[in-house]
Amino acid sequence: MRFRLTDDQRALRVGVREALARQFDGRALRAAVEEADGGGAAGEGTGRAVGAPRLGRGLWRALGDLGFFALRVPEADGGVGLGLPEAVLVFEEAGRALLPGPLVATHLAAGAVPGAATGETVVAAVDGGLVEWLAAADVVRGDSAGAVPLRSLDPLTPLHRVPAGRPASGTDPVAVLLTAAEQLGTATRVCELAAQHARAREQFGRPIGAFQAVAHLCAGILVRAETARAAVYAAAVTADPADIAAARILADEAAVRGARDCLQVHGGMGFTWESEVHLHLKRAWVRAQRAGGVTESEEMLAAALASETA
Amino acid sequence: MDLSYTPEEEDFRARLREWLARTLPGLPPRPSPGDWPGRRAYDLGWQRRLYEAGYAGVHWDATPGVRLIFLEETEKAGAPYVGAGFVGLLHAGPTIAAEGTDAQRARWLPPILRGEEVWCQGFSEPDAGSDLAALRTRAWRDGDDYVVTGSKIWTSHAEVADWCELLVRTDPAAPKHRGITWLALPMDAPGITVRPLRTLAGPAEFAEVFLDEVRVPVANRVGDENDGWRVTLVTLSFERGTAFAGEVVACRRALAELAVEARKNGRWDDPALRRRLGRLNAEFRALWRLTQWNVSAAEASGGVPGAGGSVFKLRYSHARQELYDAAAEVLGPDCLDLDRPWTPDRLSSLAYTIAAGTSQVQHSIIAERILGLPKGR
Ligand SMILES: Cc1cc2nc3c(=O)[nH]c(=O)nc-3n(C[C@H](O)[C@H](O)[C@H](O)COP(=O)(O)OP(=O)(O)OC[C@H]3O[C@@H](n4cnc5c(N)ncnc54)[C@H](O)[C@@H]3O)c2cc1C
């Protein structure tokens, strides 16, 4: 038992982080948000749908070239031939960078839907009553008949409601795990942002991080993120559905509460459209709806408890 | 990332399981919580059996895999916990192994392993709790001895201990962290008075220890004079890092029993309650993974656990309290009955966010040492 990243896994993380910084840095994120925002404040409250975010085809193909989608496709079939632990590390970085697009759906389609592995084809998937990125997709998995757009809370995740959505309980556990990995990325990022701000911002003549009320909020973000990390990585190694459900519960909590506390640490700045913080919170909320939400995972682990004693 | 065990480790597991199945039925009945001499004899007797079967040193020199297998299997089999052996096996022992001289290791470690001597921890004082470095128990050098005067409080197992890992102030003029020394105090030395303190859970789990010109040989000093704070940080990292690992397995077992109880009394049909237990299942699974993560990290960095121990300690102590709060929800009015085992366990769980550094202190440690935030105070 050596439960820590191997040298290769460390190198993969660094490589992915650098590649994503090239493909989708803070400025690209900002530009994508502004574009999606369209009319901005003028559109708000008028009932008019805000401009939908566009999925950059160039970005998608670049991700394909990086092996983002083909990561777990066997080498014999032209893929990268890596496993779930590596996929989790990559999706964590994607979550951290707020990378837009139906990443999980396209990744899961690699090998099954032509062009998905290379990033030529954008694949969306119906999940319960929702589909992310429906309009941008070339292929939609699941029954999306009668889909209606809704005004998405997350400026970078367009959403459709699907009346006849299949029950979420049919969700592939790998989709749940990769979502948890993205949440972990968010939790890690908001921890960094909160700590940075707490060190830099001064009030009453000292950094706000010198106030325990602030420092302890930051420490709480870290504790949730690191506990979630252990759960997510372990689930990637075992691929056990109960481990995955546990990882999901911990990672959702780490991301959503982490983003909220990070917002609190930022004060008024945290409430602005300018700040990066709300984007993390909104994305975390979107991901928390996937695969039946956390309720599904809690029920599953309650049932597992019963069988553990039997 | 590897969570699998080697064939040798699996072999260890199989032999341990078989040994536990053979040995546990022959154990004497457990003494009552208030029977200290009985508890000492019981806990040492268990350690002696472990020693004879070759398992005594598992906390110290085994691979992380073997250690965790040991904790898992003993807990699953319902074997006794370290009990009165806690301080000796899980912090004084590892500290002496890391910081002591050869002679000190030879003197103190074997009796801990053989289940012959009990240690207690004399760190906290009436005016030095969270601010441990403010401790005032004084030690003067007199020939080959230190002469110690002062008092300690909250000293668990003091009544039945042979030795005490004692922090004393040897240089009152130095800044508070630089005048502390770590001594091994023989508990039968003249001038020591132990006064048991009852806890809110009923029995006396800890005590006040008064020291009146107690002579401690200089040879009992671990580390250099006035270097005791550094030695203390080593001790505390063991305490927070790995000492609670076995309890996570125990909590998982308790949670499974709670599910059985809920099914029996019908509370299981309440989805909110069921989901609460499902969440706790996720929590304790994650804490076990965090243990594996921390133990692996400690191995990679030379054996001493890092500040990650505070992350675990903080999260675990709250999870444990939530477990027993959930138990109270399952039991309903029965949660007021001290004869239901959940009730005293719930009371004991209240200590977890205080002992071994309060939750507030752990938050501050994480903020300062991991996140690099400025020192507050
Ligand atoms: C069951 C049990 C067993 C124990 N066994 C032992 C033992 O064997 N040996 C031993 O040496 N000690 C032992 N202790 C003592 C334990 O380590 C102390 O109780 C603990 O460190 C807190 O110190 P205190 O009780 O003096 O509380 P205080 O330090 O007075 O704290 C009181 C409150 O103030 C808060 N506080 C204090 N300082 C700060 C700060 N800087 N920032 C924010 N909040 C702060 C604390 O979090 C707490 O909520 C035991 C305690 C318990 C409960």
XYZ file of C-alpha atoms and ligand atoms in Angstrom:
740
model
C 0.000 0.000 0.000
C 1.578 3.262 -1.183
C -1.326 5.664 -1.333
C 0.375 8.648 -2.894
C 0.919 9.952 -6.399
C 3.624 8.197 -8.400
C 6.264 10.304 -10.126
C 4.440 9.768 -13.421
C 1.173 10.920 -11.905
C 2.829 14.020 -10.491
C 4.330 14.780 -13.890
C 0.935 14.262 -15.520
C -0.668 16.742 -13.156
C 1.973 19.389 -13.841
C 1.776 18.772 -17.580
C -2.008 19.059 -17.665
C -1.989 22.171 -15.529
C 0.507 23.847 -17.852
C -1.339 22.751 -20.977
C -4.659 24.017 -19.641
C -3.021 27.308 -18.690
C -1.984 27.641 -22.337
C -5.347 26.586 -23.760
C -7.659 28.266 -21.291
C -6.031 30.814 -19.005
C -7.684 33.407 -16.809
C -8.069 35.786 -19.730
C -9.752 33.150 -21.893
C -12.070 32.368 -19.001
C -12.966 36.045 -18.665
C -13.533 36.402 -22.393
C -15.768 33.325 -22.453
C -17.826 34.697 -19.589
C -18.187 38.117 -21.220
C -19.195 36.546 -24.507
C -21.746 34.294 -22.854
C -23.039 37.204 -20.860
C -23.953 38.980 -24.083
C -25.975 42.011 -23.065
C -24.620 41.700 -19.537
C -26.571 43.662 -16.979
C -28.807 45.043 -19.733
C -30.171 41.562 -20.405
C -30.945 40.863 -16.773
C -34.487 41.147 -15.603
C -35.823 41.718 -19.089
C -36.777 38.072 -19.464
C -34.586 37.919 -22.547
C -32.338 34.897 -22.661
C -28.731 35.961 -22.149
C -26.265 35.157 -24.909
C -25.428 31.466 -24.819
C -21.796 30.499 -24.312
C -20.077 29.119 -27.382
C -18.020 25.995 -27.268
C -14.661 26.708 -28.851
C -14.083 23.979 -31.450
C -10.417 24.846 -31.420
C -10.269 24.280 -27.678
C -12.121 20.990 -28.035
C -9.711 19.701 -30.666
C -6.769 20.886 -28.593
C -8.130 18.900 -25.672
C -8.457 15.949 -28.035
C -4.826 16.356 -29.079
C -3.808 16.443 -25.421
C -5.477 13.045 -24.984
C -8.122 14.447 -22.664
C -10.884 12.318 -24.192
C -8.865 9.304 -25.349
C -7.106 9.021 -22.000
C -8.659 5.703 -20.994
C -9.073 4.279 -24.497
C -6.620 1.348 -24.856
C -3.444 2.078 -26.798
C -4.312 -0.714 -29.209
C -7.405 1.301 -30.166
C -5.434 4.501 -30.644
C -6.002 5.837 -27.146
C -3.599 6.855 -24.390
C -4.213 3.681 -22.398
C -4.201 5.229 -18.917
C -6.567 4.399 -16.066
C -9.128 5.994 -13.797
C -6.555 7.473 -11.373
C -4.998 9.431 -14.240
C -8.430 10.464 -15.524
C -9.280 11.751 -12.074
C -6.111 13.841 -11.927
C -6.887 15.327 -15.343
C -10.505 16.115 -14.467
C -9.389 17.669 -11.214
C -7.260 20.074 -13.240
C -10.169 20.751 -15.586
C -12.354 21.597 -12.609
C -9.664 23.809 -11.165
C -9.389 25.744 -14.444
C -13.181 26.006 -14.862
C -12.780 24.422 -18.287
C -16.153 24.666 -20.085
C -17.944 22.051 -22.159
C -19.478 18.575 -21.809
C -16.150 17.149 -20.713
C -17.404 14.087 -18.869
C -19.919 13.136 -21.571
C -17.367 13.410 -24.370
C -14.723 11.569 -22.366
C -17.153 8.718 -21.689
C -18.120 8.598 -25.361
C -14.531 8.154 -26.526
C -14.240 4.802 -28.241
C -18.014 4.524 -28.613
C -18.924 7.640 -30.588
C -16.763 8.307 -33.681
C -14.680 11.458 -33.330
C -15.228 11.839 -29.594
C -11.752 10.585 -28.706
C -10.035 13.145 -30.930
C -12.234 16.073 -30.016
C -13.761 16.258 -33.517
C -17.168 15.382 -32.129
C -18.742 17.143 -29.190
C -20.888 14.732 -27.193
C -23.522 15.758 -24.650
C -25.550 13.411 -22.459
C -28.984 13.520 -20.892
C -28.648 13.252 -17.125
C -31.927 12.976 -15.266
C -33.976 15.983 -16.305
C -31.092 18.051 -17.653
C -28.646 18.205 -20.536
C -25.561 20.394 -20.461
C -24.343 21.919 -23.734
C -27.119 20.449 -25.876
C -27.002 23.066 -28.630
C -23.246 22.814 -29.025
C -23.232 19.023 -29.273
C -22.880 16.975 -32.451
C -24.174 13.880 -30.709
C -26.515 13.645 -27.739
C -26.644 10.429 -25.760
C -29.985 9.661 -24.166
C -33.453 10.824 -25.115
C -33.454 14.592 -25.447
C -36.818 14.862 -27.210
C -38.731 18.002 -26.237
C -35.707 19.630 -24.607
C -36.329 23.256 -23.616
C -33.557 25.726 -22.796
C -33.498 27.267 -19.364
C -31.705 30.411 -18.289
C -28.667 28.772 -16.749
C -27.342 30.034 -13.449
C -23.803 29.207 -14.593
C -22.787 31.572 -17.393
C -20.502 28.884 -18.822
C -22.859 25.906 -18.721
C -25.913 26.171 -21.002
C -28.695 23.883 -19.808
C -31.803 22.290 -21.296
C -34.601 20.711 -19.372
C -35.711 17.310 -20.675
C -39.273 16.258 -19.849
C -38.713 12.547 -20.416
C -35.293 12.397 -18.793
C -34.237 8.873 -17.996
C -33.894 8.122 -14.300
C -30.575 9.377 -13.039
C -29.934 6.162 -11.167
C -28.804 4.603 -14.431
C -25.761 6.865 -14.410
C -22.369 5.351 -15.103
C -20.384 5.437 -11.830
C -17.390 6.696 -13.810
C -19.382 9.832 -14.663
C -20.042 10.321 -10.963
C -16.363 9.872 -10.156
C -15.150 12.292 -12.830
C -17.666 14.846 -11.617
C -16.300 14.381 -8.103
C -12.809 14.959 -9.504
C -13.950 18.246 -11.059
C -15.475 19.242 -7.717
C -12.173 18.447 -6.046
C -10.460 20.785 -8.504
C -12.876 23.532 -7.536
C -12.340 22.852 -3.834
C -8.577 23.070 -4.306
C -8.801 26.257 -6.323
C -11.130 28.110 -3.944
C -8.827 27.132 -1.083
C -5.919 28.789 -2.890
C -7.988 31.856 -3.732
C -9.238 32.259 -0.174
C -5.756 31.886 1.321
C -4.234 34.301 -1.221
C -6.841 36.917 -0.466
C -6.535 36.398 3.296
C -2.791 37.017 3.064
C -3.042 40.068 0.807
C -6.107 42.038 1.877
C -5.531 44.315 4.876
C -8.045 45.750 7.307
C -7.495 47.214 10.778
C -3.836 47.483 9.841
C -3.160 43.806 9.233
C -3.876 41.039 6.762
C -7.395 39.713 7.319
C -5.866 36.213 7.560
C -4.469 37.273 10.940
C -8.034 37.302 12.242
C -8.970 33.862 13.476
C -12.504 34.092 12.190
C -11.059 34.387 8.686
C -8.142 31.992 9.187
C -10.448 29.289 10.498
C -12.790 29.648 7.514
C -9.776 29.066 5.272
C -8.615 26.096 7.330
C -12.096 24.593 7.053
C -11.944 24.857 3.266
C -8.632 23.021 3.293
C -9.826 20.248 5.606
C -12.833 19.524 3.410
C -10.730 19.616 0.253
C -8.051 17.264 1.589
C -10.541 14.784 3.013
C -12.350 14.783 -0.330
C -9.034 14.264 -2.102
C -8.344 11.065 -0.172
C -11.857 9.813 -0.955
C -11.746 10.711 -4.653
C -8.290 9.250 -5.297
C -9.160 6.071 -3.427
C -12.363 5.660 -5.430
C -10.311 6.066 -8.607
C -8.077 3.212 -7.501
C -10.819 0.818 -6.366
C -13.576 1.878 -8.833
C -15.960 0.518 -6.220
C -19.441 2.095 -6.555
C -19.748 2.695 -2.800
C -16.325 4.361 -2.730
C -17.411 6.480 -5.684
C -20.626 7.496 -3.941
C -18.620 8.474 -0.853
C -16.176 10.457 -2.983
C -19.068 12.284 -4.561
C -20.609 13.265 -1.248
C -17.324 14.548 0.129
C -16.318 16.345 -3.073
C -19.685 18.072 -3.512
C -19.486 19.361 0.020
C -15.864 20.454 -0.374
C -16.622 22.356 -3.590
C -19.911 23.996 -2.674
C -19.105 24.933 0.898
C -15.551 25.801 -0.079
C -16.729 28.205 -2.765
C -19.201 29.795 -0.397
C -16.626 30.305 2.331
C -14.165 31.610 -0.250
C -16.806 34.138 -1.290
C -17.234 35.169 2.329
C -13.481 35.673 2.717
C -13.549 37.980 -0.323
C -16.166 40.287 1.177
C -17.913 42.656 -1.258
C -15.405 41.770 -3.938
C -16.666 38.208 -3.721
C -20.165 39.318 -4.651
C -19.077 40.996 -7.889
C -19.380 39.626 -11.387
C -15.698 40.535 -11.855
C -14.469 38.056 -9.285
C -13.687 34.471 -10.216
C -15.292 33.118 -7.074
C -18.934 33.057 -8.199
C -17.977 31.086 -11.298
C -16.642 28.307 -9.077
C -19.694 28.300 -6.887
C -22.104 28.242 -9.828
C -20.234 25.437 -11.572
C -20.107 23.478 -8.326
C -23.874 23.865 -8.035
C -24.345 22.614 -11.601
C -22.192 19.546 -10.981
C -23.994 18.865 -7.713
C -27.179 18.262 -9.736
C -25.646 15.509 -11.834
C -26.470 11.842 -11.424
C -29.415 12.239 -9.115
C -27.657 14.659 -6.813
C -26.166 13.781 -3.518
C -29.408 12.152 -2.330
C -28.826 9.217 -4.605
C -25.331 8.678 -3.189
C -26.515 8.979 0.397
C -29.236 6.406 -0.131
C -26.767 4.115 -1.791
C -24.338 4.348 1.109
C -27.129 3.797 3.603
C -28.037 0.620 1.745
C -24.354 -0.364 1.663
C -24.277 0.031 5.423
C -27.020 -2.511 5.748
C -25.175 -5.022 3.584
C -21.896 -4.374 5.422
C -23.427 -5.720 8.600
C -25.136 -8.686 6.973
C -1.407 5.339 -6.011
C -1.567 1.818 -4.760
C -4.108 0.583 -2.237
C -3.351 -3.067 -2.688
C -1.419 -5.144 -0.238
C 1.603 -7.249 -1.109
C 1.396 -11.053 -0.822
C 3.501 -10.814 2.366
C 1.046 -8.299 3.805
C -1.921 -10.462 2.866
C -0.141 -13.378 4.453
C 0.276 -11.276 7.595
C -3.457 -10.563 7.512
C -4.372 -14.227 7.203
C -2.098 -15.268 10.078
C -3.337 -12.423 12.261
C -6.966 -13.296 11.593
C -6.362 -16.881 12.471
C -4.472 -15.890 15.642
C -7.258 -13.515 16.704
C -9.904 -16.178 16.193
C -7.884 -18.516 18.397
C -6.901 -15.984 21.064
C -9.885 -13.714 21.662
C -12.222 -16.331 23.138
C -9.626 -17.011 25.857
C -9.466 -13.412 27.093
C -10.721 -12.640 30.590
C -13.920 -10.572 30.901
C -13.431 -6.821 30.480
C -13.099 -4.871 33.727
C -15.593 -2.121 34.488
C -14.575 1.428 33.504
C -14.010 2.479 37.112
C -11.743 -0.456 37.976
C -8.333 1.038 37.236
C -6.097 -1.773 38.517
C -8.316 -4.188 36.565
C -8.044 -2.082 33.428
C -4.292 -1.850 33.739
C -3.975 -5.610 34.130
C -6.346 -6.258 31.252
C -4.683 -3.851 28.813
C -1.167 -4.985 29.702
C -2.265 -8.618 29.486
C -3.460 -8.008 25.946
C -0.195 -6.296 25.000
C 1.706 -9.236 26.512
C -0.235 -11.653 24.290
C 0.547 -9.493 21.263
C 4.191 -9.520 22.262
C 4.348 -13.273 22.617
C 2.693 -13.739 19.256
C 5.145 -11.307 17.616
C 2.717 -8.446 16.998
C 3.873 -6.022 19.694
C 5.975 -3.703 17.567
C 3.506 -3.354 14.758
C 2.866 0.332 15.540
C 6.560 1.138 15.316
C 8.481 -0.713 12.707
C 5.962 -2.268 10.359
C 5.261 -1.020 6.845
C 2.221 1.269 6.621
C 0.354 -1.592 4.998
C 0.982 -4.011 7.841
C 0.097 -1.398 10.413
C -3.226 -0.607 8.845
C -4.016 -4.297 8.368
C -3.322 -4.794 12.053
C -5.664 -1.967 13.039
C -8.343 -3.181 10.659
C -8.259 -6.819 11.668
C -8.017 -6.332 15.428
C -10.905 -3.893 15.322
C -13.064 -6.074 13.094
C -12.471 -9.040 15.355
C -13.495 -6.973 18.377
C -10.052 -7.245 20.002
C -9.185 -4.921 22.902
C -7.875 -1.478 22.047
C -4.496 -0.195 23.302
C -6.212 1.321 26.359
C -3.694 2.129 29.070
C -0.952 1.386 26.541
C -1.930 4.434 24.484
C 0.758 6.877 25.575
C 3.550 4.295 25.698
C 2.772 2.677 22.379
C 1.537 5.646 20.412
C 3.461 8.652 21.607
C 6.118 8.283 24.292
C 7.452 5.140 22.613
C 7.711 6.586 19.092
C 9.215 9.776 20.546
C 11.901 7.847 22.440
C 12.555 5.754 19.344
C 13.020 8.925 17.282
C 14.834 11.151 19.799
C 16.283 8.950 22.565
C 19.800 7.572 23.017
C 20.570 3.875 22.519
C 20.573 3.388 26.285
C 17.174 5.091 26.601
C 15.694 2.988 23.844
C 17.033 -0.145 25.490
C 15.628 0.871 28.888
C 12.139 2.029 27.948
C 11.047 0.484 24.704
C 11.126 -3.256 25.512
C 8.894 -2.967 28.611
C 6.352 -1.006 26.575
C 6.349 -3.709 23.933
C 6.168 -6.550 26.462
C 3.209 -4.963 28.230
C 5.080 -4.391 31.480
C 4.998 -0.631 31.880
C 2.328 2.018 31.458
C 3.105 5.604 30.475
C 1.107 8.767 30.929
C 1.460 12.220 29.409
C 2.260 15.124 31.715
C 2.028 18.060 29.347
C -1.009 20.183 30.302
C -1.027 22.360 33.385
C -3.755 24.401 35.033
C -2.436 27.550 33.325
C -1.017 25.923 30.200
C -3.523 24.113 28.003
C -3.784 25.304 24.430
C -0.828 27.543 25.221
C 1.220 24.517 26.193
C 4.525 26.334 25.888
C 3.471 28.570 28.804
C 3.986 25.623 31.158
C 5.556 26.496 34.517
C 6.488 23.236 36.244
C 10.083 24.009 37.219
C 13.134 21.782 37.142
C 16.462 22.732 38.703
C 19.679 20.870 38.122
C 21.173 19.359 41.285
C 24.138 17.120 40.544
C 22.978 14.193 38.453
C 19.319 14.952 39.100
C 16.688 17.455 38.152
C 14.513 18.568 41.044
C 10.962 19.142 39.805
C 8.182 21.167 41.408
C 4.833 22.089 39.923
C 1.577 20.501 38.845
C 0.047 18.809 35.847
C -3.613 18.328 35.010
C -5.833 16.172 32.776
C -3.191 13.443 32.944
C -4.922 10.347 31.557
C -4.040 7.002 33.203
C -1.879 8.781 35.815
C -3.219 6.533 38.558
C -1.852 3.385 37.006
C 1.194 4.717 35.165
C 4.799 3.693 35.835
C 6.258 6.532 33.800
C 5.223 9.989 32.753
C 6.477 11.899 29.716
C 6.922 15.163 31.546
C 7.492 18.651 30.196
C 9.329 20.967 32.567
C 10.755 24.462 32.425
C 14.518 24.421 32.795
C 15.222 28.016 31.739
C 12.602 30.537 32.901
C 14.621 33.431 31.460
C 14.526 32.092 27.884
C 11.635 32.753 25.465
C 8.859 30.330 26.379
C 9.516 27.779 23.609
C 13.246 27.626 24.362
C 13.328 26.803 28.049
C 11.447 23.485 28.027
C 12.870 20.010 28.623
C 11.315 16.534 28.047
C 11.848 14.117 30.962
C 10.818 10.566 31.743
C 9.434 10.734 35.259
C 9.164 7.516 37.327
C 5.698 7.720 38.872
C 6.837 6.042 42.097
C 9.352 8.765 42.926
C 8.861 10.459 46.313
C 7.016 13.785 46.169
C 4.334 12.822 43.609
C 0.654 13.064 44.508
C -2.011 11.885 42.057
C -5.569 13.121 42.532
C -8.134 11.519 40.208
C -10.688 13.781 38.518
C -14.122 12.511 37.569
C -15.155 13.262 34.024
C -18.636 14.157 32.822
C -18.903 10.558 31.602
C -18.691 9.326 35.197
C -15.465 7.443 35.856
C -12.148 9.152 36.567
C -10.262 9.011 33.264
C -7.689 11.598 34.142
C -6.019 13.130 37.177
C -4.159 16.033 38.658
C -0.509 15.315 39.375
C 1.307 17.374 41.990
C 5.090 17.376 41.992
C 6.915 18.491 45.134
C 10.708 18.480 44.777
C 10.659 15.231 42.846
C 14.138 14.013 41.837
C 14.520 12.837 38.255
C 17.920 11.604 37.013
C 19.456 13.721 34.265
C 19.853 10.445 32.368
C 16.048 10.468 31.978
C 16.152 13.517 29.744
C 15.182 12.827 26.129
C 16.781 15.347 23.776
C 18.914 18.243 25.001
C 18.178 20.504 27.916
C 15.899 23.339 26.743
C 15.273 21.514 23.459
C 12.100 19.898 24.779
C 9.724 21.900 22.617
C 11.137 20.375 19.444
C 10.845 16.903 21.001
C 7.275 17.787 22.020
C 6.338 18.657 18.462
C 7.536 15.194 17.433
C 5.335 13.657 20.137
C 2.329 15.736 19.135
C 2.736 14.847 15.478
C 2.483 11.168 16.411
C -0.517 11.874 18.584
C -2.390 13.778 15.900
C -1.000 11.938 12.923
C -1.683 8.304 13.457
C -2.675 7.542 17.017
C -6.396 7.658 16.190
C -6.247 5.555 13.043
C -7.611 2.420 14.689
C -10.601 4.295 16.022
C -11.848 5.029 12.532
C -12.346 1.307 12.005
C -14.145 1.160 15.338
C -16.443 3.984 14.247
C -17.259 2.180 11.026
C -18.257 -0.852 13.049
C -20.358 1.283 15.394
C -22.082 2.871 12.413
C -22.959 -0.518 10.944
C -24.403 -1.545 14.316
C -26.387 1.659 14.380
C -27.933 0.749 11.021
C -28.999 -2.601 12.473
C -30.527 -0.829 15.449
C -32.397 1.587 13.169
C -33.830 -1.287 11.160
C -34.951 -2.970 14.342
C -36.754 0.022 15.798
C -38.225 1.297 12.542
C -36.267 4.561 12.344
C -34.721 3.285 9.111
C -37.956 4.127 7.278
C -37.286 7.829 7.773
C -35.390 8.922 4.647
C -33.766 11.882 6.412
C -32.317 9.604 9.076
C -31.260 7.041 6.494
C -29.476 9.685 4.462
C -27.769 10.994 7.576
C -26.348 7.516 8.170
C -25.395 7.219 4.496
C -23.454 10.460 4.815
C -21.681 9.194 7.896
C -20.728 6.082 5.956
C -19.135 8.354 3.338
C -17.422 10.315 6.099
C -15.778 7.355 7.800
C -14.796 5.738 4.522
C -13.102 9.015 3.600
C -11.383 9.221 6.988
C -9.979 5.751 6.482
C -8.652 6.812 3.076
C -7.191 9.935 4.641
C -5.453 7.696 7.168
C -3.973 5.628 4.363
C -2.925 8.827 2.614
C -1.285 10.308 5.732
C 0.463 7.088 6.678
C 1.860 6.796 3.151
C 2.974 10.435 3.239
C 4.647 9.933 6.621
C 6.523 6.933 5.283
C 7.750 8.979 2.322
C 9.029 11.722 4.642
C 10.969 9.579 7.073
C 8.309 8.362 9.471
C 7.182 11.480 11.319
C 3.639 12.547 10.383
C 3.269 16.147 9.158
C 0.665 18.869 9.660
C -1.718 16.656 7.696
C -2.321 14.999 11.062
C -4.171 18.121 12.160
C -6.466 17.813 9.149
C -7.325 14.277 10.149
C -7.646 14.986 13.874
C -9.965 17.921 13.289
C -12.235 16.137 10.869
C -12.271 12.889 12.792
C -13.145 14.405 16.161
C -16.191 16.121 14.684
C -17.234 13.040 12.714
C -17.112 10.983 15.874
C -19.416 13.412 17.632
C -21.785 13.400 14.665
C -21.863 9.614 14.776
C -23.055 9.587 18.368
C -25.489 12.421 17.728
C -26.966 10.318 14.937
C -27.101 7.405 17.368
C -29.176 9.558 19.694
C -31.569 10.273 16.843
C -31.909 6.553 16.172
C -32.437 5.698 19.832
C -34.944 8.452 20.575
C -35.762 8.611 24.306
C -33.434 5.653 24.925
C -30.526 8.002 24.260
C -31.006 9.177 27.841
C -30.438 5.675 29.227
C -26.892 5.238 30.534
C -27.313 1.478 30.245
C -27.447 1.696 26.462
C -23.760 1.579 25.429
C -24.317 4.393 22.930
C -25.032 6.818 25.767
C -21.690 6.705 27.626
C -19.931 6.591 24.255
C -21.742 9.765 23.255
C -20.572 11.414 26.457
C -16.962 10.316 25.848
C -17.091 11.637 22.301
C -17.396 15.147 23.743
C -13.705 15.027 24.726
C -12.475 14.537 21.175
C -12.670 18.171 20.089
C -10.732 19.199 23.219
C -8.090 16.577 23.975
C -4.856 16.430 21.930
C -5.296 20.069 20.892
C -8.722 21.701 20.593
C -10.469 22.136 17.250
C -9.748 25.854 17.393
C -6.051 25.174 17.858
C -6.056 22.656 14.977
C -7.708 25.248 12.722
C -4.977 27.739 13.603
C -2.236 25.179 12.962
C -3.682 24.429 9.529
C -4.091 28.113 8.708
C -0.520 28.956 9.702
C 1.480 25.882 8.750
C -0.355 24.669 5.671
C -1.959 27.805 4.245
C 0.783 30.205 5.316
C -1.588 32.727 6.884
C -0.072 35.205 9.348
C -0.014 34.249 13.011
C -3.060 35.616 14.759
C -3.446 35.174 18.534
C -10.305 13.463 27.975
C -9.074 14.296 28.011
C -7.860 13.691 28.206
C -6.701 14.450 28.264
N -5.531 13.807 28.525
C -4.399 14.538 28.660
C -3.182 13.899 29.028
O -3.126 12.682 29.198
N -2.091 14.659 29.186
C -2.110 16.005 28.983
O -1.069 16.624 29.123
N -3.252 16.658 28.658
C -4.400 15.937 28.498
N -5.574 16.588 28.181
C -5.568 18.039 28.119
C -5.820 18.658 26.763
O -4.688 18.552 25.946
C -6.243 20.106 27.005
O -7.483 20.076 27.666
C -6.358 20.913 25.740
O -5.110 21.106 25.139
C -7.038 22.263 25.965
O -6.446 22.974 27.025
P -7.361 23.591 28.193
O -8.194 22.503 28.719
O -6.480 24.296 29.132
O -8.323 24.609 27.492
P -7.987 26.131 27.102
O -6.680 26.198 26.432
O -8.199 26.999 28.284
O -9.122 26.419 26.034
C -10.446 26.830 26.382
C -11.151 27.247 25.093
O -10.460 28.353 24.513
C -10.083 28.072 23.188
N -8.781 28.683 22.922
C -7.684 28.697 23.706
N -6.676 29.320 23.088
C -7.122 29.707 21.885
C -6.557 30.394 20.777
N -5.282 30.792 20.755
N -7.333 30.605 19.709
C -8.621 30.195 19.678
N -9.221 29.549 20.677
C -8.473 29.306 21.775
C -9.998 26.560 23.129
O -10.163 26.081 21.807
C -11.134 26.156 24.031
O -12.330 26.187 23.303
C -6.752 15.845 28.108
C -7.985 16.458 27.892
C -9.136 15.710 27.843
C -10.441 16.392 27.606
